[in-house]
mmCIF file of C-alpha atoms in Angstrom:
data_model
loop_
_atom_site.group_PDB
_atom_site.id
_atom_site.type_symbol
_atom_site.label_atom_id
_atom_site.label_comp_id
_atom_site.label_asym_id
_atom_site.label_seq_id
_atom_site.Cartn_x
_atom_site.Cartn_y
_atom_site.Cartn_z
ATOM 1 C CA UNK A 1 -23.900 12.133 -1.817
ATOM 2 C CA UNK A 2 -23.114 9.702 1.010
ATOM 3 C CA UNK A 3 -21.321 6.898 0.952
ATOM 4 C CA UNK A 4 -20.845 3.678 2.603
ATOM 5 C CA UNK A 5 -19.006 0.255 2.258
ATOM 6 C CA UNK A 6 -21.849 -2.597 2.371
ATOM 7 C CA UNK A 7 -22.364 -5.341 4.472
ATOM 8 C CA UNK A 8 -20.433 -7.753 2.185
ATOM 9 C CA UNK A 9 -17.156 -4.863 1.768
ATOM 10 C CA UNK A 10 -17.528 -4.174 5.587
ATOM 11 C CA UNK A 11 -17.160 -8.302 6.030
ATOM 12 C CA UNK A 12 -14.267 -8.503 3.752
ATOM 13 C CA UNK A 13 -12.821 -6.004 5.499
ATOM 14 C CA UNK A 14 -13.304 -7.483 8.887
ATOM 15 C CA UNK A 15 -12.340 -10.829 7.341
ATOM 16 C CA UNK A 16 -8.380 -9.357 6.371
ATOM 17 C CA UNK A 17 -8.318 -7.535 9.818
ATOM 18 C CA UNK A 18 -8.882 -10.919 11.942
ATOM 19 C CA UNK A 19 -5.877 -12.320 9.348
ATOM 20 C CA UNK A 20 -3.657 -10.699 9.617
ATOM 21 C CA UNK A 21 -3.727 -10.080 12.862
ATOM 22 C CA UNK A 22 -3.327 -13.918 13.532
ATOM 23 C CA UNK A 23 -0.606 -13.527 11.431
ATOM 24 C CA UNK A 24 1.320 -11.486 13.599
ATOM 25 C CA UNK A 25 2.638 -9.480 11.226
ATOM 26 C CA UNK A 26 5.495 -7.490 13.485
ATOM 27 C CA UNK A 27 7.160 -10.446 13.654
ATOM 28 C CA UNK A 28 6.273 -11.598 10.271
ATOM 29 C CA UNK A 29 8.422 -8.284 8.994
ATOM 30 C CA UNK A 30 11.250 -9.022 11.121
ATOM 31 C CA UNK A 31 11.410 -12.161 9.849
ATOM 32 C CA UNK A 32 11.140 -11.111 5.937
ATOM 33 C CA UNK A 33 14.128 -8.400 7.159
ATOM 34 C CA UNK A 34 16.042 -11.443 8.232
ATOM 35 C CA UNK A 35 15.497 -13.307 4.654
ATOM 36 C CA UNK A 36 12.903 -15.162 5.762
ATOM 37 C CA UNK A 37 9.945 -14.972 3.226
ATOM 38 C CA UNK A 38 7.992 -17.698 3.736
ATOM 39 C CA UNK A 39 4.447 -17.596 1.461
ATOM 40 C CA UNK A 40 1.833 -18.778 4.089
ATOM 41 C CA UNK A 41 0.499 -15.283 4.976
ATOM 42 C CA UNK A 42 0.504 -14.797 0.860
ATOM 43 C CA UNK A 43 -1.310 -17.877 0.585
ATOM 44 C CA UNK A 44 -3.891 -17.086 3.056
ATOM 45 C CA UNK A 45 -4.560 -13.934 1.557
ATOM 46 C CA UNK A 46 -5.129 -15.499 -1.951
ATOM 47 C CA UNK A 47 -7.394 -17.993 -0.129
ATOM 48 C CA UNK A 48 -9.315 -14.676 0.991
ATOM 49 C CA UNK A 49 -9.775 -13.383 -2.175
ATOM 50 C CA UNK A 50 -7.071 -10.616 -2.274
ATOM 51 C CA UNK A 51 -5.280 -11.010 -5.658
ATOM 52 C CA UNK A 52 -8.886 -11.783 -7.761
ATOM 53 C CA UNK A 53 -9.559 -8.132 -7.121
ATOM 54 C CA UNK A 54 -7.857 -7.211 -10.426
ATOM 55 C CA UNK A 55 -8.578 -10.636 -12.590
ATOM 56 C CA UNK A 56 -11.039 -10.679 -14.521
ATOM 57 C CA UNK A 57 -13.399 -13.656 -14.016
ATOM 58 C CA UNK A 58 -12.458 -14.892 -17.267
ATOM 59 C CA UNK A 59 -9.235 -15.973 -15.659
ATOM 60 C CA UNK A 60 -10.637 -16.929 -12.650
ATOM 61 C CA UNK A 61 -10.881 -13.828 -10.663
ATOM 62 C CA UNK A 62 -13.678 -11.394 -9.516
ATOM 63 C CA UNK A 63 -12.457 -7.897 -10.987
ATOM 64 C CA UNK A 64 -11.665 -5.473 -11.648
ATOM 65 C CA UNK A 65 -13.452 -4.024 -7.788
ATOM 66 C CA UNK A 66 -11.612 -1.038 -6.995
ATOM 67 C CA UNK A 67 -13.817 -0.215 -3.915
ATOM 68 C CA UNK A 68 -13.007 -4.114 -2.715
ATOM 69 C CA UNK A 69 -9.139 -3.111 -3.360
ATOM 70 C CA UNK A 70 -9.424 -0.148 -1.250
ATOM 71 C CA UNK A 71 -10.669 -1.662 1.391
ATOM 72 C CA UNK A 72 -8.222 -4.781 1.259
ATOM 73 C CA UNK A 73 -5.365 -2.280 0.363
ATOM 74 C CA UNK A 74 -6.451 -0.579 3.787
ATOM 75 C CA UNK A 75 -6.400 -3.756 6.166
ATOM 76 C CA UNK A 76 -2.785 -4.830 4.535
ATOM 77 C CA UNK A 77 -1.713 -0.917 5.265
ATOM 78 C CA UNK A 78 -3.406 -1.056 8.934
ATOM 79 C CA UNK A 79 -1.393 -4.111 9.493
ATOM 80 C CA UNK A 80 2.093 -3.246 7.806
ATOM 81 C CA UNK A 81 2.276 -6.275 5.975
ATOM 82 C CA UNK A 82 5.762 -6.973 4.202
ATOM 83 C CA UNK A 83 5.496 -8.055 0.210
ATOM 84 C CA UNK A 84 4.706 -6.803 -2.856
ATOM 85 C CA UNK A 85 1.117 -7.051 -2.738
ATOM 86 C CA UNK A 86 0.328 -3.854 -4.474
ATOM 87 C CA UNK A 87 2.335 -4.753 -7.144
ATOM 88 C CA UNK A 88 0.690 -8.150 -7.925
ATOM 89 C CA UNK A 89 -2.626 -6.382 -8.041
ATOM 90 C CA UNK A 90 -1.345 -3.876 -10.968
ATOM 91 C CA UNK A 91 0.690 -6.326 -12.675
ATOM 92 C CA UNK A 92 -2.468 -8.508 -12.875
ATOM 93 C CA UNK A 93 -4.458 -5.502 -14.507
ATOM 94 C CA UNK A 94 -1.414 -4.738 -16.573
ATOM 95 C CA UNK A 95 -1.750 -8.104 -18.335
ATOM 96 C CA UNK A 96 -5.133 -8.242 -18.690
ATOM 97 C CA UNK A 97 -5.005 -4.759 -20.869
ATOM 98 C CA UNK A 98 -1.852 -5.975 -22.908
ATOM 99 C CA UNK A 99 -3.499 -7.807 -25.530
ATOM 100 C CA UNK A 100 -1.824 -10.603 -25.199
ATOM 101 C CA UNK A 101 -4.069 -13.645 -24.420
ATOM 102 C CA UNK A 102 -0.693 -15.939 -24.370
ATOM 103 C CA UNK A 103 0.668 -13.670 -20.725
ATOM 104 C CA UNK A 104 -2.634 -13.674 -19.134
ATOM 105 C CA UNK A 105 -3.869 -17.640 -19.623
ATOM 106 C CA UNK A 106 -0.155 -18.495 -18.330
ATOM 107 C CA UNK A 107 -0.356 -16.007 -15.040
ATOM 108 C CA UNK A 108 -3.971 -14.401 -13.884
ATOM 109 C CA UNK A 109 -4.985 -17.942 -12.849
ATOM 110 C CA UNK A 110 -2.297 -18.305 -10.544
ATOM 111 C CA UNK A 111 -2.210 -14.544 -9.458
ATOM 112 C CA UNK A 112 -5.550 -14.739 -8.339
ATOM 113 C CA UNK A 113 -5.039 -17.816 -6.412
ATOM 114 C CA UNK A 114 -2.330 -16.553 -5.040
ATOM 115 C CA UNK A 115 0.205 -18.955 -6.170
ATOM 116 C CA UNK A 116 2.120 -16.373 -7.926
ATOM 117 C CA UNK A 117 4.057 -13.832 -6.483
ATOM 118 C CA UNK A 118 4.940 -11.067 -9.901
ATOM 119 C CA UNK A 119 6.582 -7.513 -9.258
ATOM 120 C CA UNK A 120 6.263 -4.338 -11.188
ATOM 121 C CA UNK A 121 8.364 -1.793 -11.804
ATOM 122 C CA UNK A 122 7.039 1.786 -11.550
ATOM 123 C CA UNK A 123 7.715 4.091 -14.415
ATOM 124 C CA UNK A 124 10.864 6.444 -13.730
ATOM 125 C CA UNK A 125 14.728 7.630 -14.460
ATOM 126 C CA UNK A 126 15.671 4.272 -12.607
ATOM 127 C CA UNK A 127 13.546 1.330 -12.508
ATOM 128 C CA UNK A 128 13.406 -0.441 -9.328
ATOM 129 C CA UNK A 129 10.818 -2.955 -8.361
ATOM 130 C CA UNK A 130 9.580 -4.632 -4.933
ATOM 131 C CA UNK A 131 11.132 -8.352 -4.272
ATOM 132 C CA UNK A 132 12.319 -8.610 -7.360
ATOM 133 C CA UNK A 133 14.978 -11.380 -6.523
ATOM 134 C CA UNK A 134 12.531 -13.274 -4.925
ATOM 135 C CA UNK A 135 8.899 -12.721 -7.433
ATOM 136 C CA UNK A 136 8.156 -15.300 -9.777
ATOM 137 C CA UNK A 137 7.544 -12.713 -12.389
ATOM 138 C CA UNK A 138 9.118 -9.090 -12.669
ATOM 139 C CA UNK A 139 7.094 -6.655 -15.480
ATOM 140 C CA UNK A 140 8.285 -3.604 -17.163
ATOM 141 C CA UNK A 141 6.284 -1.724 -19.185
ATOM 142 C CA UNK A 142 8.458 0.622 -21.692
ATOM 143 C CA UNK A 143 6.353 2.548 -24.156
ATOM 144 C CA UNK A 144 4.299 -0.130 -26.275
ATOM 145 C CA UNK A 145 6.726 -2.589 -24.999
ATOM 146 C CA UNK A 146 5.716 -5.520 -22.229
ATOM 147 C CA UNK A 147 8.577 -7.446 -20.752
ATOM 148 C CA UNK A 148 9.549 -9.463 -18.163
ATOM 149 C CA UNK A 149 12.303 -8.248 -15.982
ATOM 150 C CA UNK A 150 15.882 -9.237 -13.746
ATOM 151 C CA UNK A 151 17.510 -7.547 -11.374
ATOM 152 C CA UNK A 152 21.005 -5.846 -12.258
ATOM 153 C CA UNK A 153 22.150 -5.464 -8.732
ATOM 154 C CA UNK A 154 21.919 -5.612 -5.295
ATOM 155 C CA UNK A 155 18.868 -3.793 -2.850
ATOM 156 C CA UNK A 156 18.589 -0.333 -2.981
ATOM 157 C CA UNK A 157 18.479 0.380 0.836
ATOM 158 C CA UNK A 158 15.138 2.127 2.526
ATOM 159 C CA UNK A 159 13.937 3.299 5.137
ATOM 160 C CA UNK A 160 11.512 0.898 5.798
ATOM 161 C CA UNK A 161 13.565 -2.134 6.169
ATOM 162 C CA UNK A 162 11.306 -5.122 4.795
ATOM 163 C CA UNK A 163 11.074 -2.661 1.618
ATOM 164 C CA UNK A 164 13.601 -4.424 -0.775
ATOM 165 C CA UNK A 165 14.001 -2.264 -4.111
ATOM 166 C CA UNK A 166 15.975 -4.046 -6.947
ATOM 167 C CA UNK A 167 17.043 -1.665 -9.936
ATOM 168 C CA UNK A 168 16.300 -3.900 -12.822
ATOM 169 C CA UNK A 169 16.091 -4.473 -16.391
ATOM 170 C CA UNK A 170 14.210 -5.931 -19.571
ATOM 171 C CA UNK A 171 14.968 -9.938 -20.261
ATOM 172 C CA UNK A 172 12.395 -11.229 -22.816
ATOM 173 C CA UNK A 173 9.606 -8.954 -24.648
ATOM 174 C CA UNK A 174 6.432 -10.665 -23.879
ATOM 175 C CA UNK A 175 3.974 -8.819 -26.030
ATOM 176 C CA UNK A 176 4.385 -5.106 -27.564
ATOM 177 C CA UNK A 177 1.340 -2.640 -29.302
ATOM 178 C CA UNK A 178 -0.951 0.120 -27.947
ATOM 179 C CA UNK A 179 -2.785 -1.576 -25.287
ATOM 180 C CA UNK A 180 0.475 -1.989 -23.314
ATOM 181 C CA UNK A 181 0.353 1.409 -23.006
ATOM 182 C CA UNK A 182 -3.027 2.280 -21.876
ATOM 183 C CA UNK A 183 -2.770 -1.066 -19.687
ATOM 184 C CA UNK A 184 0.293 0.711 -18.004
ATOM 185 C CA UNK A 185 -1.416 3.524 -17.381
ATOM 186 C CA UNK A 186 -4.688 1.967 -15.806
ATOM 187 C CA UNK A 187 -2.047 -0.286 -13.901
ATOM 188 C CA UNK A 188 -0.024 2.526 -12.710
ATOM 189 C CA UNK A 189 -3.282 4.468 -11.571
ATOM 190 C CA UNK A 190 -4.663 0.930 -9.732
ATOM 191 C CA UNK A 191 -1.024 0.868 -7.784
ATOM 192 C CA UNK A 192 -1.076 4.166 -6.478
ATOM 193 C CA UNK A 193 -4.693 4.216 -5.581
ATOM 194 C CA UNK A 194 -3.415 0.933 -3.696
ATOM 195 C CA UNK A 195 -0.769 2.578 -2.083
ATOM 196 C CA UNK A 196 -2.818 5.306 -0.584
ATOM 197 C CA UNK A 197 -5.419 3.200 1.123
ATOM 198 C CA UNK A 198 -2.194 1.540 2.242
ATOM 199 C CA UNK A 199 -1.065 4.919 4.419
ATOM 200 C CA UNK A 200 -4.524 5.571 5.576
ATOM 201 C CA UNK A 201 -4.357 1.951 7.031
ATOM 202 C CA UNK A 202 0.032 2.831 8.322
ATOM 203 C CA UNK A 203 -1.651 6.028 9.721
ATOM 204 C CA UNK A 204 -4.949 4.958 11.387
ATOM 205 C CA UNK A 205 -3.156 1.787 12.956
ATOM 206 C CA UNK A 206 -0.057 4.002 14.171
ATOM 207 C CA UNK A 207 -2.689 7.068 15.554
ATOM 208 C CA UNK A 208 -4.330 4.285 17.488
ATOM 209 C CA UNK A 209 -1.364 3.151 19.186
ATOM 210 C CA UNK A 210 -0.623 6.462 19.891
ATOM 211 C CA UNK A 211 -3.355 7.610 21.383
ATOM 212 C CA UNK A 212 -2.994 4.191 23.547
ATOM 213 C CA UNK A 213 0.232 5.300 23.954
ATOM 214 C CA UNK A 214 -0.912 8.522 24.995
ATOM 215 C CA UNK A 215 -3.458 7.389 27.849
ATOM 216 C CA UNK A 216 -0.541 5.436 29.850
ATOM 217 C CA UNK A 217 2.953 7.270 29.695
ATOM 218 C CA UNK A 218 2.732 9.583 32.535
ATOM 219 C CA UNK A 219 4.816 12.838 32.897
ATOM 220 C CA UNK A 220 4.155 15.133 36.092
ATOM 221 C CA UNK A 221 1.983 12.692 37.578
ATOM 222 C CA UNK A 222 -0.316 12.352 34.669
ATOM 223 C CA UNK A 223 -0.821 11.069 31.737
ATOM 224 C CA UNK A 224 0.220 13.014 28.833
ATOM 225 C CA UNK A 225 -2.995 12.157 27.273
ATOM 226 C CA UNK A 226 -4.692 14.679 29.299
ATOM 227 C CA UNK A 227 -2.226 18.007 28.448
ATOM 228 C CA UNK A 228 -3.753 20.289 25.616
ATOM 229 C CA UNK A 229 -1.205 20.335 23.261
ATOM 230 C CA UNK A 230 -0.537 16.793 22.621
ATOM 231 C CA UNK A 231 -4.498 16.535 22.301
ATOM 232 C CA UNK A 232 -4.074 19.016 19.242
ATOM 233 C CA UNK A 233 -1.173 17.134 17.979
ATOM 234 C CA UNK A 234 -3.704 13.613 17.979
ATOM 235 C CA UNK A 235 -7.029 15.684 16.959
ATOM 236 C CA UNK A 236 -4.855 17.415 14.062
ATOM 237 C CA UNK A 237 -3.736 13.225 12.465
ATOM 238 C CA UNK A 238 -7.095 12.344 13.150
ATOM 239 C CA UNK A 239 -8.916 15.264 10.891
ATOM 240 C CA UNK A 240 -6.014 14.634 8.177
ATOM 241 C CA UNK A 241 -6.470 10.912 7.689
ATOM 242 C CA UNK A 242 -10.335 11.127 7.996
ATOM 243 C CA UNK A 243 -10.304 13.642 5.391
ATOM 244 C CA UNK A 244 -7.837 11.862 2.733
ATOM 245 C CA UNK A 245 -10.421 9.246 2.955
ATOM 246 C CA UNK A 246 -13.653 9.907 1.294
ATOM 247 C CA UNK A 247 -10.551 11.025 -1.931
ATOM 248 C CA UNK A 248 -9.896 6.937 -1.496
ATOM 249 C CA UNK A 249 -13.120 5.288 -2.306
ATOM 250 C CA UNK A 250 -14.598 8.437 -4.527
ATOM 251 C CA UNK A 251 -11.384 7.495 -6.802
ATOM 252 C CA UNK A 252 -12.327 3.868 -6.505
ATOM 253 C CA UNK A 253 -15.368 5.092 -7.401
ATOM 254 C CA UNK A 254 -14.400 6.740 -10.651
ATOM 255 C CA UNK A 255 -12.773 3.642 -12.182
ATOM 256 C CA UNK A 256 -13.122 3.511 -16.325
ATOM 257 C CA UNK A 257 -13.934 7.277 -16.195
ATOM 258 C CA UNK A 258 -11.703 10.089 -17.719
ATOM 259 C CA UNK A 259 -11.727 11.271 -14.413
ATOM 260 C CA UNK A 260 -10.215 8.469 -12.646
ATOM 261 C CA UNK A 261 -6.493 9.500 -12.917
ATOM 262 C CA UNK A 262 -6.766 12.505 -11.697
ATOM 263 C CA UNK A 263 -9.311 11.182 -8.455
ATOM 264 C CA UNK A 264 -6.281 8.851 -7.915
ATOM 265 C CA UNK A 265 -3.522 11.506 -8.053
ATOM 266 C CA UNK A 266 -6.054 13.678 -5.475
ATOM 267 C CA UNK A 267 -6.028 10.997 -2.908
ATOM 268 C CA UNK A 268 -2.431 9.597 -3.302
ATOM 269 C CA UNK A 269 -1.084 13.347 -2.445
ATOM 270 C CA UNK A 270 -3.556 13.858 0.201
ATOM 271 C CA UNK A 271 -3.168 10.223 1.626
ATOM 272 C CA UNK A 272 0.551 10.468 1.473
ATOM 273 C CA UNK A 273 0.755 14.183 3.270
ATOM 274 C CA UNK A 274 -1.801 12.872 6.291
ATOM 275 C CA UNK A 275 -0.530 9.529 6.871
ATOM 276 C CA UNK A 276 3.154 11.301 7.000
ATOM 277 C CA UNK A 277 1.698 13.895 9.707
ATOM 278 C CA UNK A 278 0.568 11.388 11.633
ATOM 279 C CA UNK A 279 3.768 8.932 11.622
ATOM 280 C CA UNK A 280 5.603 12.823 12.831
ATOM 281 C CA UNK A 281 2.848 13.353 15.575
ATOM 282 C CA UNK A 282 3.546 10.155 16.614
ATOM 283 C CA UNK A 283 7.241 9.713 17.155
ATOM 284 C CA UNK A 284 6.649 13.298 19.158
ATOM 285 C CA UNK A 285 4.385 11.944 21.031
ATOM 286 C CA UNK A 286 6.341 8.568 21.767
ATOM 287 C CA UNK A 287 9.680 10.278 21.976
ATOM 288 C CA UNK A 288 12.786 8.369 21.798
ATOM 289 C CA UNK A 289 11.104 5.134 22.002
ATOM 290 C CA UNK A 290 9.696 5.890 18.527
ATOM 291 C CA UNK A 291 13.222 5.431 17.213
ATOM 292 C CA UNK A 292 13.844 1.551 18.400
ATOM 293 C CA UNK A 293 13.930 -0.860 16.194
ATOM 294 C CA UNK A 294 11.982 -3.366 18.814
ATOM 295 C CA UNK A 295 8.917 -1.214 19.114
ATOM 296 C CA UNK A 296 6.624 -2.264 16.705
ATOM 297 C CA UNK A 297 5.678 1.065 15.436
ATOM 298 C CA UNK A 298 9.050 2.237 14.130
ATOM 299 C CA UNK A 299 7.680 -0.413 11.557
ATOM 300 C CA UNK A 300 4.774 1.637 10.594
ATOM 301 C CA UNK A 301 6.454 4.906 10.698
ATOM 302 C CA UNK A 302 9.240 3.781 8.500
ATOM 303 C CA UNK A 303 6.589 2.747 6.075
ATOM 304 C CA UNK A 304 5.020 5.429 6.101
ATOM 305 C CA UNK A 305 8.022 7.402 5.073
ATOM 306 C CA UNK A 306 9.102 4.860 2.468
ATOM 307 C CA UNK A 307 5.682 4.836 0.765
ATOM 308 C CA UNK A 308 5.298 8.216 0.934
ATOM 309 C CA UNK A 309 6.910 8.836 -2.329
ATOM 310 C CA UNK A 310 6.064 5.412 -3.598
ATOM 311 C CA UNK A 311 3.901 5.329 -7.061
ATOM 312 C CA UNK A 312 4.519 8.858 -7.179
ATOM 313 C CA UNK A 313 5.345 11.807 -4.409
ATOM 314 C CA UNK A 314 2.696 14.008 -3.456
ATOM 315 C CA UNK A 315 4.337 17.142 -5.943
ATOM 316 C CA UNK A 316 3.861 14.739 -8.637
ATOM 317 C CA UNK A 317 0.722 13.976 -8.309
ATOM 318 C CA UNK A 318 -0.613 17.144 -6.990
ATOM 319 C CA UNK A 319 0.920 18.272 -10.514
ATOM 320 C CA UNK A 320 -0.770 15.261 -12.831
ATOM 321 C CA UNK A 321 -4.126 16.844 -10.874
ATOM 322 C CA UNK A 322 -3.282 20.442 -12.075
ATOM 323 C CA UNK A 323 -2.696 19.485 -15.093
ATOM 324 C CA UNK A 324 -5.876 17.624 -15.342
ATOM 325 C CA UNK A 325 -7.968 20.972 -14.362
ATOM 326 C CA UNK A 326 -6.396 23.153 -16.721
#
């Protein structure tokens, strides 16, 4: 079967792209590093339609359009952009699926237009979530259990630097029963299907400056574009990333089938593994250079790394997938 984003997906996309990169997000990240997290790019992005993506139209959204959230997921990846964007998406599904009519009248109307900023802890040993000191909502989802969240102490430190992890900890029980549970699970599924169209985005954007990169430093009085190996070395992140992306959309694809967990698990692992050989190919290629914290893409390599093993590392999901075959 073949398969292709439409005119109105390609626009959107197209749409985010041109945003974001008026934005200027390099320095935008440098900034949120510095404390500064001012809302106008989250604003603008609510404006585009971003955060309705998982709200039900009911609450003044246009979900739940998974192949839309790839895409958008993708353009926020391609651009590095700080915040915890993912985790407003799921957070947004996870209180639609609670039950709980009081949660979602109170905050899907201002997720989706993007006036609320909410946080989500991943399931885990430790539970850390994104911005927490600074989201106007924190969730974690125990069990049956639905509760809003506070942090217990300061940043866990990461390699990506605008990547602010807070450990935190249940405050007030919002709503409790069996849909929390299932909600979790479609919310935890919607995250890391997020999160890997983020790294295809980290790794396409950071193989294109390298390649750029590639056709202008010269080394024995040519460019190092032109030598063999370092041809492989591109070719090889190219093939990865092109390949972990059909597993994107065909999970999107799958969404409110038995099958869709596992899709997601598929493409997280394989997303996470090519967008990580590509952020290694290119600080080879780049060399020392690739190290400084004033070249803009040690910010998408340090991503990468960081979200790697966000939502779940590759063993874990290549694992959820094996256990889904057997």
């Amino acid at each position: 079967m073949r398969f292709a984003l439409d005119a109105e997906q390609r626009l959107f996309g197209d749409t985010l792209h041109e945003l974001l990169t008026e934005a200027g997000t390099p320095a935008l990240i440098r900034r949120w590093v510095a404390g500064d997290h001012d809302r106008t790019l989250w604003s603008a992005l609510g404006e585009a339609g971003v955060f309705t993506l998982t709200v039900p139209e009911r609450h003044g959204g246009a979900g739940p359009l998974p192949v839309e959230l790839v895409v958008a997921a993708h353009e926020l990846g391609r651009h590095a952009a700080p915040g915890p964007v993912v985790e407003t998406l799921a957070a947004a599904a996870l209180i639609d699926g609670s039950g709980d009519a009081g949660p979602a009248a109170e905050w899907l109307p201002r997720i989706a237009g993007g006036q609320a900023v909410v946080s989500l802890a991943p399931p885990g040993p430790v539970r850390r979530a994104l911005d927490a000191d600074t989201a106007d909502l924190v969730l974690l989802a125990d069990g049956e259990s639905l509760a809003s969240a506070a942090p217990v102490g300061p940043a866990v430190r990461s390699l990506d630097p605008a990547r602010r992890l807070f450990p935190v900890r249940a405050a007030e029980r919002l709503t409790a029963g069996p849909a929390v549970s299932r909600a979790a699970a479609t919310a935890y599924a919607l995250a890391a299907l997020a999160c890997a169209a983020q790294l295809l985005g980290l790794g396409r954007a950071l193989l294109d400056a390298t390649v750029e990169y590639a056709r202008t430093r010269r080394q024995f009085g040519r460019p190092i574009g032109e030598f063999q190996a370092v041809k492989h070395h591109l070719a090889n992140a190219l093939t990865g990333l092109e390949f972990a992306r059909p597993l994107a959309y065909g999970a999107a694809l799958s969404f409110g089938s038995p099958d869709f967990p596992r899709d997601v698990s598929a493409a997280k692992a394989a997303a996470s593994d090519a967008a990580y050989a590509a952020a290694r190919i290119a600080l080879q290629v780049h060399g020392a250079i690739g190290y400084t914290d004033e070249y803009d893409p040690s910010l998408w390599i340090r991503k990468i790394r960081a979200l790697r093993s966000a939502w779940g590392t590759p063993a874990e999901h290549r694992a959820r997938v094996l256990a889904a075959l057997r």
